[in-house]
Amino acid sequence: MVFSILVLVSIVEVYGGYLARQGIRNHWVYNIGFVYGETILILTYLSVVLNSQKSKVILKLTALLFGIFGILNSFFFDSIVQFHNYSLTIGSILIILGCFYFFYVVMTQDTYLDEKLWQVPDFWVVSFFLLFYSASMMYFSFLYNIIELEDAMRSRLSFVLKVIGGTMYLVLGLVYYIPVFSKKK
């Protein structure tokens, strides 16, 4: 599942960057790939890492409903060529709530009782989801106010968000592979 997220993000960034270099509006790529696609994949990932059948059903249903919301929103309310920052805010809230629920389960159930939590890849992945989506939710919720800021301040905020996002994707890419490489030694 993490691999799917990384592949999706790579495709969105490469193609979105290509369109931007060509002078073509690329908001639709980020809406489909980042706002809706990645949110659905992360909610599905959270449903996989949680053990409760009820949690799995709720998170998968939430992912499905968010996908349906994205389709309806794109066809009837917000043009797909405009960035859906309010949909990203809703998706971020859903991901943050899913992360909080993961940590609630970790603290109240004995899922990882026999393991050192810092060695559990899911813990790191969910922690970085929470960090990135908390920051991006704040950034994109107030996007139109941020656009009005002076260029230097806006570029600093954008840079911080990119560093947090890059760190999150780096952790997602490494967290499952470090144990494999360390066992070979």
Short mmCIF file of N, CA, C and O in Angstrom, two decimals, residues 29-147:
data_model
loop_
_atom_site.label_atom_id
_atom_site.label_comp_id
_atom_site.label_asym_id
_atom_site.label_seq_id
_atom_site.Cartn_x
_atom_site.Cartn_y
_atom_site.Cartn_z
N VAL A 29 -4.33 17.54 -12.35
CA VAL A 29 -3.45 16.42 -11.99
C VAL A 29 -3.34 16.31 -10.47
O VAL A 29 -3.45 15.22 -9.91
N TYR A 30 -3.15 17.45 -9.81
CA TYR A 30 -3.02 17.45 -8.35
C TYR A 30 -4.35 17.15 -7.67
O TYR A 30 -4.38 16.51 -6.62
N ASN A 31 -5.46 17.58 -8.27
CA ASN A 31 -6.76 17.25 -7.69
C ASN A 31 -7.00 15.74 -7.72
O ASN A 31 -7.36 15.14 -6.71
N ILE A 32 -6.79 15.15 -8.88
CA ILE A 32 -7.05 13.71 -9.02
C ILE A 32 -6.04 12.89 -8.22
O ILE A 32 -6.41 11.99 -7.47
N GLY A 33 -4.77 13.22 -8.38
CA GLY A 33 -3.73 12.40 -7.76
C GLY A 33 -3.49 12.66 -6.30
O GLY A 33 -3.40 11.73 -5.50
N PHE A 34 -3.39 13.93 -5.93
CA PHE A 34 -3.02 14.27 -4.56
C PHE A 34 -4.25 14.43 -3.66
O PHE A 34 -4.37 13.78 -2.63
N VAL A 35 -5.16 15.29 -4.07
CA VAL A 35 -6.32 15.59 -3.21
C VAL A 35 -7.18 14.35 -3.01
O VAL A 35 -7.50 13.99 -1.87
N TYR A 36 -7.52 13.66 -4.09
CA TYR A 36 -8.44 12.53 -3.97
C TYR A 36 -7.71 11.18 -3.92
O TYR A 36 -7.95 10.38 -3.02
N GLY A 37 -6.83 10.94 -4.87
CA GLY A 37 -6.16 9.64 -4.94
C GLY A 37 -5.34 9.30 -3.72
O GLY A 37 -5.47 8.22 -3.13
N GLU A 38 -4.46 10.22 -3.33
CA GLU A 38 -3.61 9.94 -2.17
C GLU A 38 -4.43 9.83 -0.88
O GLU A 38 -4.16 8.97 -0.04
N THR A 39 -5.44 10.66 -0.73
CA THR A 39 -6.29 10.58 0.46
C THR A 39 -6.97 9.22 0.54
O THR A 39 -7.00 8.59 1.61
N ILE A 40 -7.49 8.75 -0.57
CA ILE A 40 -8.15 7.43 -0.60
C ILE A 40 -7.15 6.33 -0.26
O ILE A 40 -7.45 5.42 0.53
N LEU A 41 -5.95 6.40 -0.83
CA LEU A 41 -4.93 5.38 -0.54
C LEU A 41 -4.50 5.40 0.93
O LEU A 41 -4.29 4.35 1.54
N ILE A 42 -4.37 6.59 1.51
CA ILE A 42 -3.96 6.67 2.92
C ILE A 42 -5.06 6.15 3.83
O ILE A 42 -4.77 5.42 4.79
N LEU A 43 -6.30 6.48 3.54
CA LEU A 43 -7.40 5.94 4.35
C LEU A 43 -7.46 4.41 4.22
O LEU A 43 -7.72 3.71 5.20
N THR A 44 -7.20 3.91 3.04
CA THR A 44 -7.16 2.46 2.84
C THR A 44 -5.99 1.86 3.60
O THR A 44 -6.12 0.79 4.22
N TYR A 45 -4.83 2.51 3.57
CA TYR A 45 -3.67 2.04 4.34
C TYR A 45 -4.01 1.97 5.83
O TYR A 45 -3.69 0.98 6.50
N LEU A 46 -4.66 3.01 6.35
CA LEU A 46 -5.04 3.00 7.77
C LEU A 46 -6.00 1.85 8.07
O LEU A 46 -5.93 1.25 9.14
N SER A 47 -6.86 1.54 7.12
CA SER A 47 -7.78 0.42 7.35
C SER A 47 -7.04 -0.91 7.39
O SER A 47 -7.45 -1.85 8.07
N VAL A 48 -5.91 -0.99 6.68
CA VAL A 48 -5.12 -2.23 6.67
C VAL A 48 -4.35 -2.39 7.99
O VAL A 48 -4.25 -3.50 8.52
N VAL A 49 -3.80 -1.30 8.52
CA VAL A 49 -2.96 -1.42 9.72
C VAL A 49 -3.76 -1.57 11.00
O VAL A 49 -3.21 -2.02 12.02
N LEU A 50 -5.04 -1.23 10.98
CA LEU A 50 -5.85 -1.39 12.18
C LEU A 50 -6.46 -2.80 12.19
O LEU A 50 -6.87 -3.31 11.16
N ASN A 51 -6.51 -3.38 13.37
CA ASN A 51 -6.94 -4.78 13.48
C ASN A 51 -8.45 -4.97 13.58
O ASN A 51 -8.96 -6.01 13.20
N SER A 52 -9.15 -4.00 14.09
CA SER A 52 -10.58 -4.13 14.30
C SER A 52 -11.33 -4.18 12.97
O SER A 52 -11.10 -3.34 12.09
N GLN A 53 -12.21 -5.14 12.82
CA GLN A 53 -13.00 -5.27 11.60
C GLN A 53 -13.89 -4.04 11.41
O GLN A 53 -14.07 -3.56 10.29
N LYS A 54 -14.42 -3.52 12.51
CA LYS A 54 -15.27 -2.34 12.44
C LYS A 54 -14.46 -1.14 11.91
O LYS A 54 -14.94 -0.38 11.08
N SER A 55 -13.24 -0.98 12.39
CA SER A 55 -12.36 0.12 11.93
C SER A 55 -12.07 -0.02 10.44
O SER A 55 -12.06 0.97 9.71
N LYS A 56 -11.79 -1.24 10.02
CA LYS A 56 -11.49 -1.48 8.61
C LYS A 56 -12.67 -1.07 7.73
O LYS A 56 -12.49 -0.40 6.71
N VAL A 57 -13.86 -1.46 8.12
CA VAL A 57 -15.06 -1.14 7.35
C VAL A 57 -15.31 0.37 7.33
O VAL A 57 -15.58 0.96 6.27
N ILE A 58 -15.16 1.02 8.48
CA ILE A 58 -15.41 2.46 8.57
C ILE A 58 -14.42 3.22 7.69
O ILE A 58 -14.80 4.13 6.94
N LEU A 59 -13.14 2.86 7.76
CA LEU A 59 -12.13 3.58 6.98
C LEU A 59 -12.28 3.31 5.47
O LEU A 59 -12.12 4.23 4.66
N LYS A 60 -12.58 2.08 5.10
CA LYS A 60 -12.79 1.80 3.68
C LYS A 60 -14.03 2.51 3.15
O LYS A 60 -14.04 3.02 2.03
N LEU A 61 -15.09 2.54 3.95
CA LEU A 61 -16.31 3.24 3.57
C LEU A 61 -16.05 4.75 3.47
O LEU A 61 -16.52 5.40 2.53
N THR A 62 -15.26 5.28 4.40
CA THR A 62 -14.90 6.70 4.35
C THR A 62 -14.11 7.00 3.08
O THR A 62 -14.36 8.02 2.42
N ALA A 63 -13.17 6.13 2.73
CA ALA A 63 -12.38 6.31 1.50
C ALA A 63 -13.30 6.28 0.27
O ALA A 63 -13.17 7.12 -0.63
N LEU A 64 -14.23 5.34 0.24
CA LEU A 64 -15.16 5.24 -0.88
C LEU A 64 -16.04 6.49 -0.97
O LEU A 64 -16.22 7.06 -2.06
N LEU A 65 -16.58 6.94 0.17
CA LEU A 65 -17.44 8.12 0.17
C LEU A 65 -16.66 9.37 -0.22
O LEU A 65 -17.19 10.24 -0.92
N PHE A 66 -15.40 9.46 0.19
CA PHE A 66 -14.58 10.60 -0.20
C PHE A 66 -14.33 10.58 -1.70
O PHE A 66 -14.33 11.63 -2.35
N GLY A 67 -14.12 9.40 -2.26
CA GLY A 67 -13.96 9.28 -3.71
C GLY A 67 -15.21 9.71 -4.45
O GLY A 67 -15.14 10.42 -5.45
N ILE A 68 -16.36 9.28 -3.96
CA ILE A 68 -17.64 9.68 -4.57
C ILE A 68 -17.84 11.18 -4.45
O ILE A 68 -18.25 11.86 -5.40
N PHE A 69 -17.51 11.72 -3.27
CA PHE A 69 -17.58 13.17 -3.06
C PHE A 69 -16.69 13.89 -4.07
O PHE A 69 -17.08 14.91 -4.65
N GLY A 70 -15.48 13.38 -4.30
CA GLY A 70 -14.56 13.99 -5.24
C GLY A 70 -15.11 14.01 -6.66
O GLY A 70 -14.99 15.01 -7.37
N ILE A 71 -15.72 12.91 -7.07
CA ILE A 71 -16.30 12.84 -8.41
C ILE A 71 -17.46 13.83 -8.54
O ILE A 71 -17.53 14.61 -9.50
N LEU A 72 -18.36 13.82 -7.56
CA LEU A 72 -19.51 14.74 -7.60
C LEU A 72 -19.06 16.19 -7.54
O LEU A 72 -19.57 17.05 -8.27
N ASN A 73 -18.10 16.46 -6.67
CA ASN A 73 -17.60 17.83 -6.53
C ASN A 73 -16.96 18.30 -7.83
O ASN A 73 -17.16 19.45 -8.25
N SER A 74 -16.21 17.43 -8.48
CA SER A 74 -15.53 17.81 -9.72
C SER A 74 -16.49 18.04 -10.87
O SER A 74 -16.27 18.88 -11.73
N PHE A 75 -17.58 17.28 -10.92
CA PHE A 75 -18.54 17.42 -12.02
C PHE A 75 -19.56 18.53 -11.80
O PHE A 75 -19.98 19.17 -12.76
N PHE A 76 -19.97 18.75 -10.54
CA PHE A 76 -21.10 19.64 -10.32
C PHE A 76 -20.79 20.93 -9.57
O PHE A 76 -21.56 21.88 -9.67
N PHE A 77 -19.71 21.00 -8.81
CA PHE A 77 -19.50 22.18 -7.97
C PHE A 77 -18.21 22.93 -8.29
O PHE A 77 -18.25 24.11 -8.62
N ASP A 78 -17.08 22.30 -8.17
CA ASP A 78 -15.79 22.94 -8.43
C ASP A 78 -15.20 22.34 -9.69
O ASP A 78 -15.10 21.13 -9.82
N SER A 79 -14.78 23.21 -10.58
CA SER A 79 -14.15 22.73 -11.81
C SER A 79 -12.88 21.95 -11.48
O SER A 79 -12.14 22.31 -10.57
N ILE A 80 -12.63 20.90 -12.21
CA ILE A 80 -11.45 20.07 -11.97
C ILE A 80 -10.17 20.83 -12.28
O ILE A 80 -9.10 20.48 -11.80
N VAL A 81 -10.26 21.92 -13.05
CA VAL A 81 -9.07 22.69 -13.39
C VAL A 81 -8.74 23.75 -12.34
O VAL A 81 -7.75 24.46 -12.48
N GLN A 82 -9.55 23.86 -11.29
CA GLN A 82 -9.24 24.72 -10.16
C GLN A 82 -8.82 23.84 -9.00
O GLN A 82 -9.40 22.76 -8.80
N PHE A 83 -7.83 24.29 -8.23
CA PHE A 83 -7.36 23.47 -7.13
C PHE A 83 -8.44 23.35 -6.06
O PHE A 83 -9.01 24.34 -5.63
N HIS A 84 -8.72 22.13 -5.63
CA HIS A 84 -9.77 21.85 -4.65
C HIS A 84 -9.21 21.91 -3.24
O HIS A 84 -9.10 20.90 -2.56
N ASN A 85 -8.90 23.12 -2.79
CA ASN A 85 -8.28 23.24 -1.47
C ASN A 85 -9.26 22.88 -0.35
O ASN A 85 -8.84 22.34 0.68
N TYR A 86 -10.55 23.10 -0.53
CA TYR A 86 -11.51 22.72 0.51
C TYR A 86 -11.66 21.19 0.58
O TYR A 86 -11.80 20.63 1.67
N SER A 87 -11.60 20.54 -0.54
CA SER A 87 -11.63 19.08 -0.54
C SER A 87 -10.37 18.52 0.11
O SER A 87 -10.43 17.53 0.85
N LEU A 88 -9.23 19.17 -0.13
CA LEU A 88 -7.99 18.75 0.52
C LEU A 88 -8.10 18.94 2.03
O LEU A 88 -7.62 18.09 2.79
N THR A 89 -8.74 20.00 2.46
CA THR A 89 -8.94 20.22 3.89
C THR A 89 -9.79 19.11 4.49
O THR A 89 -9.46 18.57 5.55
N ILE A 90 -10.86 18.75 3.81
CA ILE A 90 -11.73 17.67 4.30
C ILE A 90 -10.96 16.36 4.33
O ILE A 90 -11.01 15.61 5.31
N GLY A 91 -10.23 16.05 3.26
CA GLY A 91 -9.42 14.83 3.22
C GLY A 91 -8.37 14.82 4.31
O GLY A 91 -8.13 13.79 4.94
N SER A 92 -7.74 15.97 4.56
CA SER A 92 -6.73 16.05 5.62
C SER A 92 -7.35 15.79 6.99
O SER A 92 -6.76 15.09 7.81
N ILE A 93 -8.53 16.33 7.21
CA ILE A 93 -9.22 16.09 8.49
C ILE A 93 -9.52 14.60 8.64
O ILE A 93 -9.33 14.03 9.73
N LEU A 94 -9.97 13.95 7.58
CA LEU A 94 -10.25 12.51 7.64
C LEU A 94 -8.98 11.72 7.95
O LEU A 94 -8.99 10.79 8.78
N ILE A 95 -7.87 12.09 7.31
CA ILE A 95 -6.60 11.40 7.56
C ILE A 95 -6.13 11.65 8.99
O ILE A 95 -5.70 10.72 9.68
N ILE A 96 -6.23 12.88 9.46
CA ILE A 96 -5.82 13.21 10.83
C ILE A 96 -6.65 12.43 11.83
O ILE A 96 -6.12 11.87 12.80
N LEU A 97 -7.95 12.35 11.62
CA LEU A 97 -8.81 11.57 12.52
C LEU A 97 -8.43 10.09 12.48
O LEU A 97 -8.41 9.42 13.53
N GLY A 98 -8.12 9.56 11.30
CA GLY A 98 -7.67 8.18 11.19
C GLY A 98 -6.36 7.95 11.93
O GLY A 98 -6.18 6.92 12.58
N CYS A 99 -5.45 8.91 11.85
CA CYS A 99 -4.17 8.81 12.58
C CYS A 99 -4.40 8.84 14.08
O CYS A 99 -3.80 8.07 14.83
N PHE A 100 -5.26 9.77 14.53
CA PHE A 100 -5.57 9.83 15.95
C PHE A 100 -6.17 8.51 16.43
O PHE A 100 -5.85 8.02 17.52
N TYR A 101 -7.04 7.94 15.61
CA TYR A 101 -7.63 6.66 15.99
C TYR A 101 -6.57 5.56 16.07
O TYR A 101 -6.58 4.73 16.98
N PHE A 102 -5.61 5.56 15.14
CA PHE A 102 -4.51 4.60 15.18
C PHE A 102 -3.76 4.74 16.52
O PHE A 102 -3.47 3.74 17.18
N PHE A 103 -3.43 5.96 16.91
CA PHE A 103 -2.70 6.16 18.16
C PHE A 103 -3.55 5.80 19.37
O PHE A 103 -3.04 5.29 20.38
N TYR A 104 -4.85 6.04 19.28
CA TYR A 104 -5.75 5.61 20.35
C TYR A 104 -5.71 4.09 20.51
O TYR A 104 -5.61 3.57 21.61
N VAL A 105 -5.75 3.38 19.39
CA VAL A 105 -5.68 1.92 19.42
C VAL A 105 -4.33 1.46 19.98
O VAL A 105 -4.27 0.53 20.79
N VAL A 106 -3.26 2.13 19.59
CA VAL A 106 -1.93 1.76 20.09
C VAL A 106 -1.88 1.93 21.61
O VAL A 106 -1.30 1.09 22.32
N MET A 107 -2.49 2.98 22.12
CA MET A 107 -2.44 3.24 23.57
C MET A 107 -3.41 2.39 24.37
O MET A 107 -3.15 2.11 25.54
N THR A 108 -4.52 1.99 23.79
CA THR A 108 -5.55 1.31 24.57
C THR A 108 -5.63 -0.19 24.35
O THR A 108 -6.23 -0.89 25.15
N GLN A 109 -5.07 -0.68 23.25
CA GLN A 109 -5.12 -2.11 22.99
C GLN A 109 -3.72 -2.67 22.99
O GLN A 109 -2.74 -1.93 22.93
N ASP A 110 -3.61 -3.95 23.04
CA ASP A 110 -2.28 -4.57 23.13
C ASP A 110 -1.75 -5.02 21.77
O ASP A 110 -1.03 -6.00 21.66
N THR A 111 -2.06 -4.25 20.73
CA THR A 111 -1.64 -4.60 19.37
C THR A 111 -0.12 -4.68 19.26
O THR A 111 0.42 -5.62 18.69
N TYR A 112 0.58 -3.69 19.80
CA TYR A 112 2.03 -3.64 19.70
C TYR A 112 2.69 -3.80 21.08
O TYR A 112 3.79 -3.32 21.30
N LEU A 113 2.02 -4.48 21.98
CA LEU A 113 2.49 -4.60 23.35
C LEU A 113 3.84 -5.32 23.43
O LEU A 113 4.70 -4.95 24.24
N ASP A 114 4.06 -6.32 22.60
CA ASP A 114 5.29 -7.10 22.67
C ASP A 114 6.41 -6.53 21.80
O ASP A 114 7.47 -7.12 21.69
N GLU A 115 6.19 -5.39 21.18
CA GLU A 115 7.19 -4.81 20.29
C GLU A 115 7.64 -3.44 20.80
O GLU A 115 6.90 -2.77 21.51
N LYS A 116 8.84 -3.08 20.42
CA LYS A 116 9.30 -1.72 20.68
C LYS A 116 8.65 -0.84 19.64
O LYS A 116 8.84 -1.04 18.44
N LEU A 117 7.91 0.15 20.10
CA LEU A 117 7.12 0.96 19.18
C LEU A 117 7.98 1.68 18.14
O LEU A 117 7.58 1.82 16.99
N TRP A 118 9.16 2.08 18.50
CA TRP A 118 10.03 2.78 17.54
C TRP A 118 10.52 1.86 16.43
O TRP A 118 11.04 2.32 15.43
N GLN A 119 10.32 0.54 16.58
CA GLN A 119 10.72 -0.40 15.54
C GLN A 119 9.54 -0.84 14.66
O GLN A 119 9.72 -1.63 13.76
N VAL A 120 8.38 -0.30 14.93
CA VAL A 120 7.17 -0.65 14.17
C VAL A 120 7.02 0.33 13.00
O VAL A 120 6.80 1.52 13.22
N PRO A 121 7.15 -0.14 11.76
CA PRO A 121 7.05 0.76 10.60
C PRO A 121 5.73 1.52 10.53
O PRO A 121 5.72 2.71 10.17
N ASP A 122 4.63 0.87 10.87
CA ASP A 122 3.33 1.53 10.80
C ASP A 122 3.28 2.76 11.71
O ASP A 122 2.65 3.76 11.38
N PHE A 123 3.94 2.68 12.85
CA PHE A 123 3.98 3.81 13.78
C PHE A 123 4.62 5.02 13.11
O PHE A 123 4.11 6.14 13.19
N TRP A 124 5.74 4.80 12.43
CA TRP A 124 6.44 5.90 11.77
C TRP A 124 5.65 6.46 10.61
O TRP A 124 5.58 7.67 10.40
N VAL A 125 5.06 5.59 9.83
CA VAL A 125 4.27 6.03 8.68
C VAL A 125 3.10 6.88 9.14
O VAL A 125 2.87 7.99 8.63
N VAL A 126 2.36 6.40 10.12
CA VAL A 126 1.20 7.14 10.61
C VAL A 126 1.63 8.44 11.28
O VAL A 126 0.98 9.48 11.13
N SER A 127 2.75 8.42 11.99
CA SER A 127 3.25 9.65 12.62
C SER A 127 3.55 10.72 11.57
O SER A 127 3.20 11.90 11.75
N PHE A 128 4.17 10.32 10.48
CA PHE A 128 4.49 11.30 9.44
C PHE A 128 3.27 11.71 8.63
O PHE A 128 3.19 12.84 8.16
N PHE A 129 2.30 10.81 8.49
CA PHE A 129 1.03 11.23 7.89
C PHE A 129 0.42 12.34 8.73
O PHE A 129 -0.03 13.35 8.21
N LEU A 130 0.39 12.13 10.04
CA LEU A 130 -0.18 13.12 10.95
C LEU A 130 0.57 14.44 10.86
O LEU A 130 -0.06 15.51 10.76
N LEU A 131 1.88 14.41 10.87
CA LEU A 131 2.68 15.64 10.78
C LEU A 131 2.41 16.37 9.46
O LEU A 131 2.10 17.57 9.46
N PHE A 132 2.52 15.67 8.35
CA PHE A 132 2.37 16.33 7.05
C PHE A 132 0.96 16.84 6.84
O PHE A 132 0.76 17.98 6.39
N TYR A 133 -0.04 16.04 7.14
CA TYR A 133 -1.40 16.47 6.86
C TYR A 133 -1.89 17.53 7.83
O TYR A 133 -2.77 18.33 7.49
N SER A 134 -1.34 17.60 9.03
CA SER A 134 -1.66 18.71 9.93
C SER A 134 -1.13 20.01 9.34
O SER A 134 -1.83 21.03 9.31
N ALA A 135 0.12 19.99 8.87
CA ALA A 135 0.72 21.19 8.28
C ALA A 135 0.05 21.56 6.97
O ALA A 135 -0.27 22.73 6.73
N SER A 136 -0.18 20.58 6.09
CA SER A 136 -0.77 20.91 4.79
C SER A 136 -2.22 21.35 4.93
O SER A 136 -2.68 22.20 4.16
N MET A 137 -2.93 20.82 5.92
CA MET A 137 -4.31 21.25 6.12
C MET A 137 -4.33 22.74 6.48
O MET A 137 -5.13 23.51 5.93
N MET A 138 -3.43 23.16 7.36
CA MET A 138 -3.37 24.57 7.72
C MET A 138 -2.99 25.44 6.52
O MET A 138 -3.56 26.50 6.30
N TYR A 139 -2.04 24.97 5.75
CA TYR A 139 -1.57 25.73 4.59
C TYR A 139 -2.68 25.86 3.54
O TYR A 139 -2.98 26.96 3.08
N PHE A 140 -3.29 24.75 3.16
CA PHE A 140 -4.27 24.79 2.08
C PHE A 140 -5.64 25.30 2.52
O PHE A 140 -6.41 25.78 1.69
N SER A 141 -5.95 25.22 3.81
CA SER A 141 -7.22 25.79 4.29
C SER A 141 -7.22 27.30 4.12
O SER A 141 -8.26 27.90 3.85
N PHE A 142 -6.05 27.90 4.29
CA PHE A 142 -5.93 29.35 4.18
C PHE A 142 -5.17 29.75 2.92
O PHE A 142 -4.51 30.79 2.89
N LEU A 143 -5.24 28.93 1.89
CA LEU A 143 -4.47 29.14 0.67
C LEU A 143 -4.71 30.51 0.06
O LEU A 143 -3.76 31.18 -0.33
N TYR A 144 -5.95 30.94 0.00
CA TYR A 144 -6.23 32.22 -0.64
C TYR A 144 -5.71 33.39 0.19
O TYR A 144 -5.37 34.44 -0.34
N ASN A 145 -5.60 33.22 1.50
CA ASN A 145 -4.97 34.25 2.34
C ASN A 145 -3.46 34.21 2.17
O ASN A 145 -2.80 35.25 2.20
N ILE A 146 -2.91 33.01 2.01
CA ILE A 146 -1.46 32.85 1.84
C ILE A 146 -1.02 33.44 0.51
O ILE A 146 0.05 34.03 0.40
N ILE A 147 -1.84 33.29 -0.51
CA ILE A 147 -1.51 33.84 -1.82
C ILE A 147 -1.33 35.36 -1.74
O ILE A 147 -0.51 35.94 -2.45
#
